């Protein structure tokens, strides 16, 4: 690896990076080796330059580190255990490389044990030959050169010093030694090199492969030309640098000029990275790509049916045109196989046909359904629809109430009546026959009435006994009805607010009307209906750019529903990939105005998939935070454990007087080693009712 990199330095020198910044081959290789040490995928590492040469150097230097590590494990296995077959039985490239290095090391050690020369003439392949010679020379006296390991600084000093004074052929220059000439035409090498079999040229000694480096624990050996260096195994990761105090500090790529934003973009520094923000905006019909260039939008692909039926869409720069097709078949026809004439479509083909179980009759260019009793054919939608007899014949089918059922109808009576034998009319029920009243009972049509003597009024408890009591004037009168009590002679009745509520079956409580269920809301088809206490809200949740909605759009949103947008980056959108926000969720709740607020009310649970007791080596945690919308600091978040998992509980700690609408923006920050690795945003839409019920 060493000599090859030196050649690249001499050939290319520096490369042009984004924004005109000069990036050297050394920087490209250094970045690749760091990512190799971190065991990243060398074929998918982030590029630091647009140069093809820099990309090749990054990938190859990264692969060299991984290959050295794999080969080293094989050499160590050969040295420690002296056998390879039982350790490497897999079929992956890594296993094959490790086994090759292990076998070749055993071959070199066998040559040394049998007193054979280490520079054998076997055609083993370049890497196998290097490993075999290295293991053969390891521990054997080296008469060709000094194998003392030196640091980069010492080696640099040796390479700059003058050669020993030559004599004989050395003085005449006939020896042609690559590095040093010793004695009578005898060639030698500097420290960190060994003499090749030709006796003149020198090759680098890979101290890391020999396991002869002096790197300490926690350091990784990296071979260099003529020497080696030790590098920390624990790095700060991309976008950070290690300070003298062994802390990770964010690198301001914008200030240091190491960003890759093009001239049309403006650099903005972020923690561990940076963003490229476009300076210019594109006009209609164009969209800005990741490089800041304006590219044409193909409206024919991006839009759904941009042209009218029978027309062909043709894309143009910044717009599109519509051209009429030569042959346009009308409804109920389609082009024949030859594409030269329109033929009738038989809609009645298939097991169910086009009429969903009803009789189907094919017509030229159309069809007709013979519907069953209780259904009628809709010529516009072409389906058999149920006949709502109660709506078509109001007051003529049932005496009191008519309820439509699929294909028919049924009659029922209001309170105080019973259905007659004909199933349509209602007969009055004489309730007074059972003596329901304590004083006087009068049967009325459909009901009965209890009367009291003068000076009495009907009890509000059972409606039978007569008492001289004004129900609403009692000290507890304010609690008889949820909203308002209205006294009447002999009784009372409760009322509810004019809209949004209905009186419950008990006649006292006010029951919220779920407009989303009854269909009395005014939400459009693109909006979701959410029922709140005393009304409803039409909600529309759209995911921001670079996010897509997970799951289907619901026409009705329940309190337990969560609309979730997950990050979906465009290809090569580095800013999107580096954005720590992974998901944006919406949840909706309806709260009453608490009549008596004595302790915090738990309203939302933020459940995570993180265990409560994580491994100490991970140093991970979850931090919950309220970013926006905390009116009068009425809410807080507490973290606790439930079933061994971390849960964030959003509590209302102060009373709120409705009606009031707010959006509480929450953040779930996933912190690793003191740094936010990613976060999830939860928007809680809170609707506080005007009333306590």
XYZ file of C-alpha atoms in Angstrom:
693
model
C 0.000 0.000 0.000
C 2.769 2.476 0.881
C 4.652 2.797 -2.456
C 1.388 2.997 -4.407
C 0.225 5.982 -2.377
C 3.543 7.786 -2.876
C 3.103 7.425 -6.648
C -0.383 8.940 -6.432
C 1.002 11.903 -4.506
C 3.597 12.514 -7.152
C 1.159 12.129 -10.038
C -1.801 14.139 -8.833
C -0.623 16.341 -5.963
C -3.928 17.979 -5.049
C -7.492 17.670 -6.368
C -10.175 20.230 -6.910
C -12.966 19.782 -4.341
C -16.388 21.414 -4.271
C -16.336 25.162 -4.196
C -12.756 25.288 -5.595
C -11.097 23.963 -2.365
C -7.860 22.081 -2.945
C -7.982 18.584 -1.384
C -4.804 16.533 -1.400
C -4.576 12.812 -2.055
C -3.184 12.477 1.480
C -6.422 13.911 2.911
C -8.488 11.523 0.762
C -6.460 8.521 1.967
C -6.517 9.712 5.581
C -10.332 9.992 5.498
C -10.601 6.501 3.965
C -8.308 4.916 6.581
C -10.253 6.558 9.440
C -13.478 5.072 8.085
C -11.766 1.699 7.687
C -10.723 1.825 11.341
C -14.383 2.529 12.223
C -15.356 -0.628 10.208
C -17.553 1.368 7.822
C -18.681 0.049 4.437
C -15.867 1.159 2.100
C -18.185 1.103 -0.955
C -20.661 3.546 0.576
C -18.576 6.063 2.523
C -19.399 9.809 2.181
C -17.208 11.457 -0.462
C -15.151 14.517 0.510
C -14.501 15.540 -3.114
C -16.158 15.234 -6.515
C -12.859 13.981 -7.951
C -12.913 10.384 -9.217
C -9.290 9.998 -8.122
C -10.119 11.062 -4.558
C -13.043 8.598 -4.450
C -10.751 5.747 -5.574
C -8.118 6.691 -2.964
C -10.777 6.909 -0.213
C -12.205 3.474 -1.029
C -8.831 1.755 -1.520
C -7.237 3.202 1.639
C -10.367 2.180 3.576
C -10.246 -1.324 2.072
C -6.520 -1.588 2.830
C -7.137 -0.973 6.545
C -9.912 -3.588 6.662
C -7.794 -6.065 4.692
C -4.774 -5.479 6.979
C -6.945 -6.109 10.056
C -8.409 -9.288 8.569
C -4.969 -10.518 7.425
C -3.457 -9.699 10.828
C -6.063 -11.879 12.567
C -5.084 -14.769 10.297
C -1.349 -14.256 10.978
C -1.968 -14.107 14.733
C -3.951 -17.353 14.535
C -1.033 -19.026 12.722
C 1.485 -17.757 15.284
C -0.587 -18.556 18.380
C -2.305 -21.851 17.446
C -0.320 -23.117 14.462
C -3.461 -24.339 12.643
C -6.003 -22.677 10.315
C -8.557 -25.208 9.005
C -10.662 -25.422 12.182
C -10.916 -21.649 12.635
C -11.920 -20.333 9.222
C -14.728 -22.446 7.754
C -16.956 -19.717 6.280
C -17.285 -18.652 2.650
C -17.172 -14.844 2.975
C -14.383 -12.735 1.480
C -13.184 -11.748 4.967
C -12.930 -15.392 6.074
C -11.111 -16.377 2.882
C -8.601 -13.502 3.286
C -7.943 -14.397 6.939
C -7.447 -18.092 6.065
C -5.111 -17.184 3.166
C -2.915 -15.050 5.457
C -2.966 -17.792 8.116
C -1.970 -20.503 5.602
C 0.746 -18.357 3.993
C 2.180 -17.503 7.430
C 2.299 -21.233 8.289
C 4.134 -21.777 4.967
C 6.771 -19.151 5.871
C 7.236 -20.573 9.377
C 7.632 -24.075 7.895
C 10.327 -22.800 5.526
C 12.235 -21.263 8.445
C 11.975 -24.475 10.527
C 13.395 -26.545 7.651
C 16.277 -24.110 7.116
C 15.000 -23.001 3.678
C 15.487 -19.505 2.304
C 12.636 -17.077 2.999
C 12.802 -15.640 -0.521
C 11.557 -18.790 -2.257
C 10.640 -18.834 -5.930
C 7.092 -20.185 -5.515
C 4.390 -18.292 -7.457
C 2.175 -17.667 -4.446
C 0.729 -14.286 -5.367
C 1.920 -10.892 -4.166
C 0.117 -10.711 -0.781
C 0.723 -14.372 0.091
C 4.395 -13.939 -0.746
C 4.680 -10.895 1.523
C 3.005 -12.709 4.448
C 5.069 -15.870 3.924
C 8.384 -13.942 3.875
C 7.315 -11.814 6.867
C 6.487 -14.881 9.011
C 9.662 -16.640 7.802
C 11.860 -13.643 8.732
C 10.062 -13.102 12.056
C 12.485 -14.280 14.764
C 15.263 -15.253 12.291
C 18.549 -13.305 12.098
C 18.443 -10.768 9.287
C 21.855 -10.415 7.645
C 20.560 -8.219 4.851
C 19.324 -5.214 6.782
C 18.598 -3.958 10.248
C 14.954 -4.636 11.207
C 14.836 -2.236 14.144
C 11.444 -0.561 14.251
C 11.607 3.214 14.091
C 9.012 5.906 14.261
C 8.119 8.139 11.338
C 10.334 10.902 12.714
C 13.394 8.653 13.144
C 12.898 7.134 9.704
C 12.637 10.589 8.210
C 16.002 11.443 9.749
C 17.577 8.268 8.375
C 16.302 8.839 4.841
C 17.774 12.326 4.785
C 21.226 11.381 6.052
C 24.032 10.751 3.670
C 24.968 7.163 2.738
C 28.039 5.591 4.382
C 31.284 6.226 2.626
C 31.534 3.786 -0.315
C 34.598 1.757 -1.186
C 35.565 -0.500 -3.986
C 32.451 -0.952 -6.234
C 30.538 1.399 -4.030
C 32.918 4.202 -4.981
C 32.743 3.320 -8.656
C 28.950 3.270 -8.624
C 28.724 -0.179 -10.177
C 26.811 -1.662 -7.265
C 23.688 0.444 -8.059
C 22.195 -0.052 -4.613
C 18.719 1.445 -4.072
C 19.528 2.796 -0.596
C 22.910 1.958 0.949
C 26.135 0.355 -0.266
C 28.190 -1.371 2.471
C 31.611 -2.899 1.966
C 32.571 -4.267 -1.403
C 29.413 -3.872 -3.590
C 27.181 -5.149 -0.771
C 23.756 -3.425 -0.684
C 21.840 -2.682 2.480
C 18.588 -0.949 3.396
C 17.547 1.780 5.789
C 15.657 0.978 8.950
C 12.099 -0.070 8.190
C 13.106 -1.733 4.884
C 14.439 -5.148 3.871
C 16.539 -6.203 0.908
C 14.696 -7.813 -2.003
C 15.925 -11.090 -3.545
C 17.719 -9.134 -6.317
C 20.183 -7.892 -3.659
C 19.837 -4.253 -4.713
C 16.340 -2.937 -4.233
C 14.559 -2.542 -0.899
C 10.926 -3.138 0.128
C 8.950 -1.844 3.093
C 8.645 -3.978 6.243
C 5.016 -4.178 7.452
C 5.613 -3.931 11.199
C 1.826 -4.197 11.823
C 1.627 -7.583 10.066
C 4.608 -8.862 12.040
C 2.968 -7.821 15.324
C 6.200 -6.040 16.200
C 4.815 -2.537 16.725
C 5.025 -0.797 20.073
C 1.428 0.478 19.979
C -0.253 0.551 23.374
C -3.687 -0.795 24.319
C -6.470 1.198 22.702
C -4.231 2.100 19.734
C -4.308 0.691 16.195
C -1.144 0.050 14.197
C -1.033 1.624 10.718
C 1.845 0.704 8.424
C 3.683 3.548 6.640
C 6.530 3.508 4.096
C 9.631 2.603 6.084
C 7.937 2.734 9.452
C 4.539 2.642 11.196
C 2.352 4.849 13.354
C -0.094 4.269 16.186
C -3.580 5.721 15.998
C -6.336 5.780 18.602
C -9.074 3.220 17.957
C -11.793 5.434 19.448
C -12.504 8.372 17.168
C -14.949 11.211 17.460
C -16.702 10.380 14.216
C -17.321 12.498 11.156
C -17.644 16.201 11.834
C -15.749 16.192 15.143
C -12.093 16.415 16.144
C -10.260 15.134 19.217
C -8.851 17.883 21.426
C -5.780 17.657 23.645
C -8.096 17.013 26.584
C -9.462 13.902 24.781
C -12.850 15.551 24.179
C -14.746 15.677 20.904
C -15.183 19.173 19.458
C -17.435 20.083 16.567
C -15.604 21.067 13.376
C -16.975 24.259 11.810
C -16.712 23.178 8.169
C -18.022 26.559 7.004
C -15.284 28.496 8.821
C -12.483 26.044 7.998
C -13.537 25.768 4.355
C -13.786 21.966 4.418
C -17.407 21.926 3.270
C -18.406 20.816 -0.221
C -21.134 23.383 -0.913
C -21.115 24.633 -4.497
C -20.995 28.391 -5.276
C -24.788 28.453 -5.643
C -25.191 27.259 -2.037
C -24.543 28.879 1.319
C -22.838 26.855 4.068
C -24.545 26.605 7.477
C -22.714 24.779 10.279
C -24.523 22.157 12.382
C -23.377 19.861 15.195
C -21.152 17.227 13.590
C -21.895 18.367 10.052
C -23.107 21.252 7.920
C -25.926 22.140 5.550
C -25.840 23.585 2.049
C -28.696 26.078 1.642
C -29.497 27.226 -1.916
C -28.952 30.913 -2.614
C -31.201 31.166 -5.647
C -34.751 29.938 -6.238
C -35.947 28.351 -9.454
C -38.897 29.603 -11.478
C -42.164 27.831 -12.244
C -41.675 24.530 -14.005
C -38.219 23.957 -12.539
C -36.882 22.356 -9.364
C -33.515 22.798 -7.667
C -31.336 19.710 -7.376
C -28.766 18.905 -4.699
C -26.083 20.815 -6.643
C -28.158 24.012 -6.774
C -28.936 23.703 -10.476
C -32.440 24.309 -11.833
C -33.719 21.262 -13.687
C -36.943 20.953 -15.640
C -39.963 19.284 -14.022
C -41.575 16.630 -16.211
C -45.189 17.564 -15.532
C -46.359 14.595 -17.591
C -44.857 12.270 -14.944
C -45.118 14.453 -11.848
C -48.825 15.322 -12.209
C -51.811 12.999 -12.352
C -53.557 13.405 -15.722
C -52.319 16.923 -16.539
C -54.184 16.783 -19.859
C -57.848 16.104 -20.533
C -58.985 12.614 -21.557
C -58.147 11.925 -25.176
C -55.060 14.147 -25.129
C -51.379 13.240 -24.992
C -49.036 15.110 -22.620
C -45.757 16.420 -24.143
C -43.134 17.795 -21.749
C -41.331 21.057 -22.590
C -38.662 23.073 -20.785
C -40.426 24.711 -17.841
C -43.914 23.632 -18.963
C -45.856 21.071 -21.020
C -48.320 20.890 -23.907
C -51.338 18.684 -24.635
C -51.895 17.080 -28.022
C -55.078 15.365 -29.092
C -54.903 11.614 -29.770
C -55.780 10.481 -33.229
C -58.208 7.801 -31.960
C -60.249 8.392 -28.817
C -62.756 5.779 -27.782
C -65.721 6.906 -25.742
C -67.012 5.442 -22.506
C -67.964 1.796 -22.891
C -65.543 1.239 -25.791
C -61.871 0.419 -26.100
C -59.391 0.086 -28.953
C -59.128 -3.297 -30.589
C -55.873 -5.237 -30.653
C -54.934 -3.582 -33.922
C -55.453 -0.149 -32.407
C -57.459 1.099 -35.410
C -61.082 1.020 -34.212
C -63.211 1.098 -31.088
C -65.097 -2.005 -29.955
C -67.732 -2.480 -27.242
C -66.696 -3.478 -23.704
C -68.749 -6.331 -22.220
C -69.034 -5.050 -18.643
C -71.049 -8.121 -17.596
C -68.136 -10.553 -18.030
C -66.754 -12.125 -14.886
C -68.284 -14.023 -11.943
C -70.033 -10.977 -10.452
C -70.116 -8.742 -13.512
C -70.425 -5.007 -13.072
C -73.578 -5.192 -10.944
C -72.200 -6.862 -7.781
C -74.633 -9.781 -7.579
C -77.559 -8.151 -9.362
C -78.644 -9.025 -12.867
C -76.437 -7.527 -15.611
C -77.447 -6.759 -19.231
C -74.708 -5.678 -21.651
C -75.560 -2.853 -24.029
C -73.613 -1.395 -26.938
C -71.223 1.041 -25.299
C -72.823 0.574 -21.905
C -74.650 -1.861 -19.612
C -77.691 -1.978 -17.366
C -78.325 -3.695 -14.054
C -81.527 -5.584 -13.243
C -81.668 -4.739 -9.548
C -83.283 -6.856 -6.860
C -86.365 -5.713 -4.927
C -85.539 -2.782 -2.683
C -82.761 -1.518 -4.991
C -82.690 0.894 -7.921
C -80.178 1.303 -10.739
C -78.172 4.551 -10.712
C -77.456 5.381 -14.342
C -74.649 7.773 -13.376
C -72.638 5.586 -10.997
C -73.824 2.379 -12.775
C -74.513 0.482 -9.545
C -77.615 -0.840 -7.789
C -78.302 1.384 -4.819
C -80.505 0.639 -1.858
C -83.869 2.417 -1.998
C -84.445 4.450 1.129
C -88.173 3.811 1.343
C -88.469 6.021 4.405
C -87.118 8.994 2.456
C -88.948 8.285 -0.790
C -92.334 7.741 0.868
C -92.297 9.890 4.034
C -95.313 9.413 6.283
C -96.897 6.773 4.054
C -95.174 3.587 5.203
C -95.112 3.873 9.005
C -97.348 5.686 11.427
C -94.479 6.886 13.610
C -90.884 6.014 12.844
C -89.474 4.435 9.720
C -86.016 2.860 9.706
C -84.385 1.969 6.430
C -82.645 -1.422 6.097
C -80.771 -2.876 3.137
C -83.367 -3.729 0.499
C -86.366 -2.960 2.750
C -87.550 -0.990 5.816
C -89.100 -1.520 9.247
C -91.504 0.482 11.435
C -91.272 1.375 15.102
C -93.271 3.501 17.536
C -92.374 6.366 19.804
C -92.516 6.072 23.561
C -96.054 5.483 24.826
C -97.106 3.431 21.833
C -96.838 -0.155 20.706
C -96.673 -1.537 17.204
C -100.003 -2.735 15.856
C -100.553 -6.172 14.370
C -100.238 -4.828 10.822
C -96.615 -3.856 11.553
C -97.143 -0.265 10.390
C -99.548 1.531 12.712
C -99.065 2.304 16.420
C -101.610 1.825 19.207
C -101.671 4.007 22.293
C -100.445 2.380 25.499
C -102.683 3.138 28.548
C -100.066 3.485 31.264
C -102.690 4.438 33.923
C -103.985 0.863 34.053
C -100.948 0.002 36.150
C -101.605 2.969 38.540
C -98.235 4.636 38.144
C -99.153 7.887 39.914
C -99.483 8.398 43.690
C -102.450 10.845 43.341
C -104.025 11.397 39.933
C -103.154 9.753 36.594
C -104.431 10.871 33.219
C -103.707 8.811 30.139
C -102.767 10.889 27.134
C -102.160 9.864 23.584
C -98.770 8.208 23.614
C -98.056 8.840 27.297
C -99.613 9.629 30.697
C -99.493 12.453 33.183
C -99.460 12.421 36.964
C -101.329 15.309 38.601
C -101.074 16.581 42.123
C -103.580 18.406 44.248
C -103.307 22.169 44.652
C -100.223 23.105 46.676
C -98.176 20.172 45.496
C -95.875 19.554 42.615
C -94.604 16.377 41.078
C -91.452 14.967 42.629
C -88.313 15.313 40.573
C -87.026 12.009 41.981
C -89.523 9.449 40.670
C -92.113 11.567 38.871
C -94.921 9.725 40.728
C -95.249 11.082 44.252
C -96.479 14.616 44.777
C -94.356 16.974 46.822
C -94.494 20.645 47.482
C -90.896 21.133 46.251
C -89.260 23.388 43.699
C -86.520 21.071 42.477
C -84.310 23.738 40.992
C -84.518 25.931 44.127
C -83.023 23.274 46.403
C -79.451 23.768 47.667
C -78.437 20.845 45.455
C -80.371 22.155 42.477
C -77.219 23.242 40.738
C -75.992 19.647 40.633
C -79.177 18.016 39.348
C -78.376 19.015 35.796
C -74.948 19.064 34.244
C -75.594 22.407 32.571
C -78.910 24.099 33.407
C -81.984 23.148 35.443
C -85.455 24.406 34.355
C -88.322 24.055 36.806
C -91.850 23.204 35.594
C -95.033 22.604 37.570
C -94.636 19.169 39.010
C -91.315 18.422 37.410
C -88.138 19.874 35.915
C -86.018 19.362 32.876
C -82.376 19.801 32.027
C -80.954 21.561 29.025
C -77.529 21.507 27.399
C -75.563 24.124 25.433
C -77.188 25.100 22.145
C -74.692 23.239 19.980
C -72.295 20.336 20.350
C -74.201 18.523 23.113
C -77.338 16.488 23.520
C -79.196 15.450 26.596
C -78.153 12.015 27.813
C -80.754 9.254 28.300
C -80.788 10.001 32.027
C -82.262 13.434 31.245
C -79.655 15.248 33.337
C -76.209 14.853 31.911
C -75.057 16.563 28.768
C -73.648 14.118 26.291
C -71.219 15.233 23.626
C -72.428 14.811 20.037
C -69.822 12.998 17.939
C -70.241 14.901 14.693
C -67.602 12.693 13.070
C -69.805 9.600 13.603
C -73.175 11.208 12.878
C -71.843 12.781 9.701
C -72.932 16.302 10.688
C -69.420 17.719 10.364
C -68.333 19.976 7.505
C -64.897 18.517 6.888
C -63.810 18.047 3.276
C -62.609 14.749 1.871
C -59.000 15.891 2.247
C -59.444 16.595 5.956
C -59.743 14.319 8.964
C -62.601 14.848 11.404
C -61.746 14.898 15.125
C -64.503 15.055 17.723
C -63.956 17.461 20.629
C -66.190 18.048 23.625
C -68.923 20.337 22.356
C -67.920 20.312 18.683
C -65.459 18.994 16.144
C -62.345 20.038 14.284
C -61.381 19.503 10.688
C -57.705 18.573 10.690
C -55.285 18.280 7.832
C -51.879 16.790 8.497
C -49.319 17.134 5.753
C -45.791 15.832 6.028
C -43.025 18.388 5.426
C -40.428 18.092 2.707
C -38.254 14.944 2.903
C -40.918 13.146 5.002
C -43.640 10.691 4.059
C -46.688 9.614 6.018
C -46.567 6.142 7.542
C -49.893 4.381 7.184
C -53.122 5.430 5.518
C -54.949 8.749 5.870
C -58.000 8.365 8.119
C -61.249 10.176 7.496
C -61.803 10.208 11.249
C -59.131 10.669 13.900
C -59.599 9.067 17.320
C -57.854 10.235 20.485
C -55.567 7.224 20.410
C -54.604 7.743 16.748
C -51.177 9.050 15.841
C -50.342 10.464 12.423
C -46.652 9.821 11.837
C -44.349 11.260 9.197
C -41.033 9.441 8.779
C -37.934 10.832 7.102
C -37.572 9.853 3.454
C -34.564 11.564 1.907
C -33.978 12.067 -1.788
C -30.840 10.413 -3.229
C -27.641 12.336 -2.462
C -29.500 14.761 -0.160
C -26.742 14.977 2.455
C -28.512 17.719 4.402
C -31.597 15.540 4.778
C -29.551 12.494 5.827
C -27.700 14.511 8.456
C -30.888 16.096 9.836
C -31.284 14.562 13.342
C -35.110 14.636 13.152
C -36.193 11.090 12.126
C -39.975 11.428 12.500
C -42.681 14.077 13.033
C -45.903 12.843 14.659
C -49.286 14.406 15.342
C -51.727 13.349 18.039
C -54.955 15.054 19.071
C -56.681 15.201 22.475
C -59.735 16.962 23.864
C -59.734 18.195 27.488
C -62.506 19.706 29.622
C -62.174 22.788 31.761
C -61.437 21.136 35.092
C -63.944 22.266 37.743
C -61.648 21.181 40.581
C -57.948 20.913 39.738
C -56.162 19.315 42.717
C -53.244 17.417 41.193
C -51.439 17.041 37.838
C -53.413 15.252 35.157
C -51.521 12.805 32.914
C -52.711 13.402 29.334
C -50.143 11.918 26.894
C -47.706 9.002 27.140
C -44.586 9.071 24.929
C -43.565 5.449 24.714
C -40.101 4.462 23.479
C -38.428 1.229 22.477
C -35.444 1.923 24.731
C -34.935 -0.242 27.838
C -34.892 1.555 31.166
C -31.479 0.139 32.095
C -29.212 0.413 29.042
C -25.696 -0.995 28.865
C -23.064 1.235 30.571
C -20.876 0.900 27.499
C -23.529 2.557 25.295
C -23.909 5.657 27.520
C -27.289 6.279 25.878
C -30.300 8.113 27.245
C -33.552 9.693 26.115
C -34.256 13.340 26.975
C -37.822 14.662 26.669
C -38.369 18.368 26.074
C -41.216 20.813 25.371
C -40.129 22.979 22.448
C -43.193 25.169 21.793
C -46.762 25.883 22.816
C -46.473 25.542 26.632
C -48.981 28.290 27.446
C -48.430 29.715 30.953
C -46.166 26.704 31.639
C -49.316 24.635 32.087
C -47.614 21.375 31.052
C -44.474 19.435 31.928
C -42.852 16.097 31.025
C -41.633 13.522 33.531
C -39.620 10.447 32.602
C -40.386 7.128 34.252
C -40.230 3.384 33.677
C -43.101 1.144 32.631
C -42.612 -2.567 32.005
C -38.847 -2.078 31.784
C -39.062 0.639 29.099
C -38.550 4.425 29.208
C -41.802 6.423 29.003
C -42.277 10.204 28.859
C -45.492 11.354 30.587
C -46.936 14.746 29.578
C -48.892 16.234 32.509
C -51.198 19.222 32.872
C -49.954 20.976 36.015
C -52.102 24.130 35.883
C -55.822 24.590 35.152
C -56.809 25.995 31.749
C -60.086 27.821 31.136
C -61.672 26.989 27.774
C -62.450 27.288 25.126
C -58.768 27.150 24.123
C -56.772 25.557 21.305
C -53.017 24.977 21.361
C -50.298 22.837 19.840
C -47.710 21.407 22.223
C -44.495 20.611 20.336
C -42.506 17.866 22.104
C -39.075 16.387 21.370
C -37.770 12.893 22.168
C -33.971 13.303 22.024
C -31.912 10.106 21.762
C -28.575 10.982 23.375
C -25.483 8.820 22.955
C -22.255 9.747 24.754
C -23.627 13.209 25.485
C -24.555 13.932 21.843
C -28.064 13.904 20.331
C -27.872 11.128 17.718
C -31.421 11.689 16.484
C -34.757 12.999 17.698
C -38.481 12.453 17.142
C -40.903 15.399 17.156
C -44.439 14.912 18.552
C -47.047 17.644 17.989
C -49.907 17.333 20.492
C -52.985 19.267 19.330
C -54.952 20.150 22.496
C -58.545 21.423 22.462
C -59.837 22.620 25.850
C -63.645 22.673 26.142
C -65.584 25.603 27.570
C -67.412 23.295 29.981
C -66.383 20.712 32.562
C -68.493 17.938 31.064
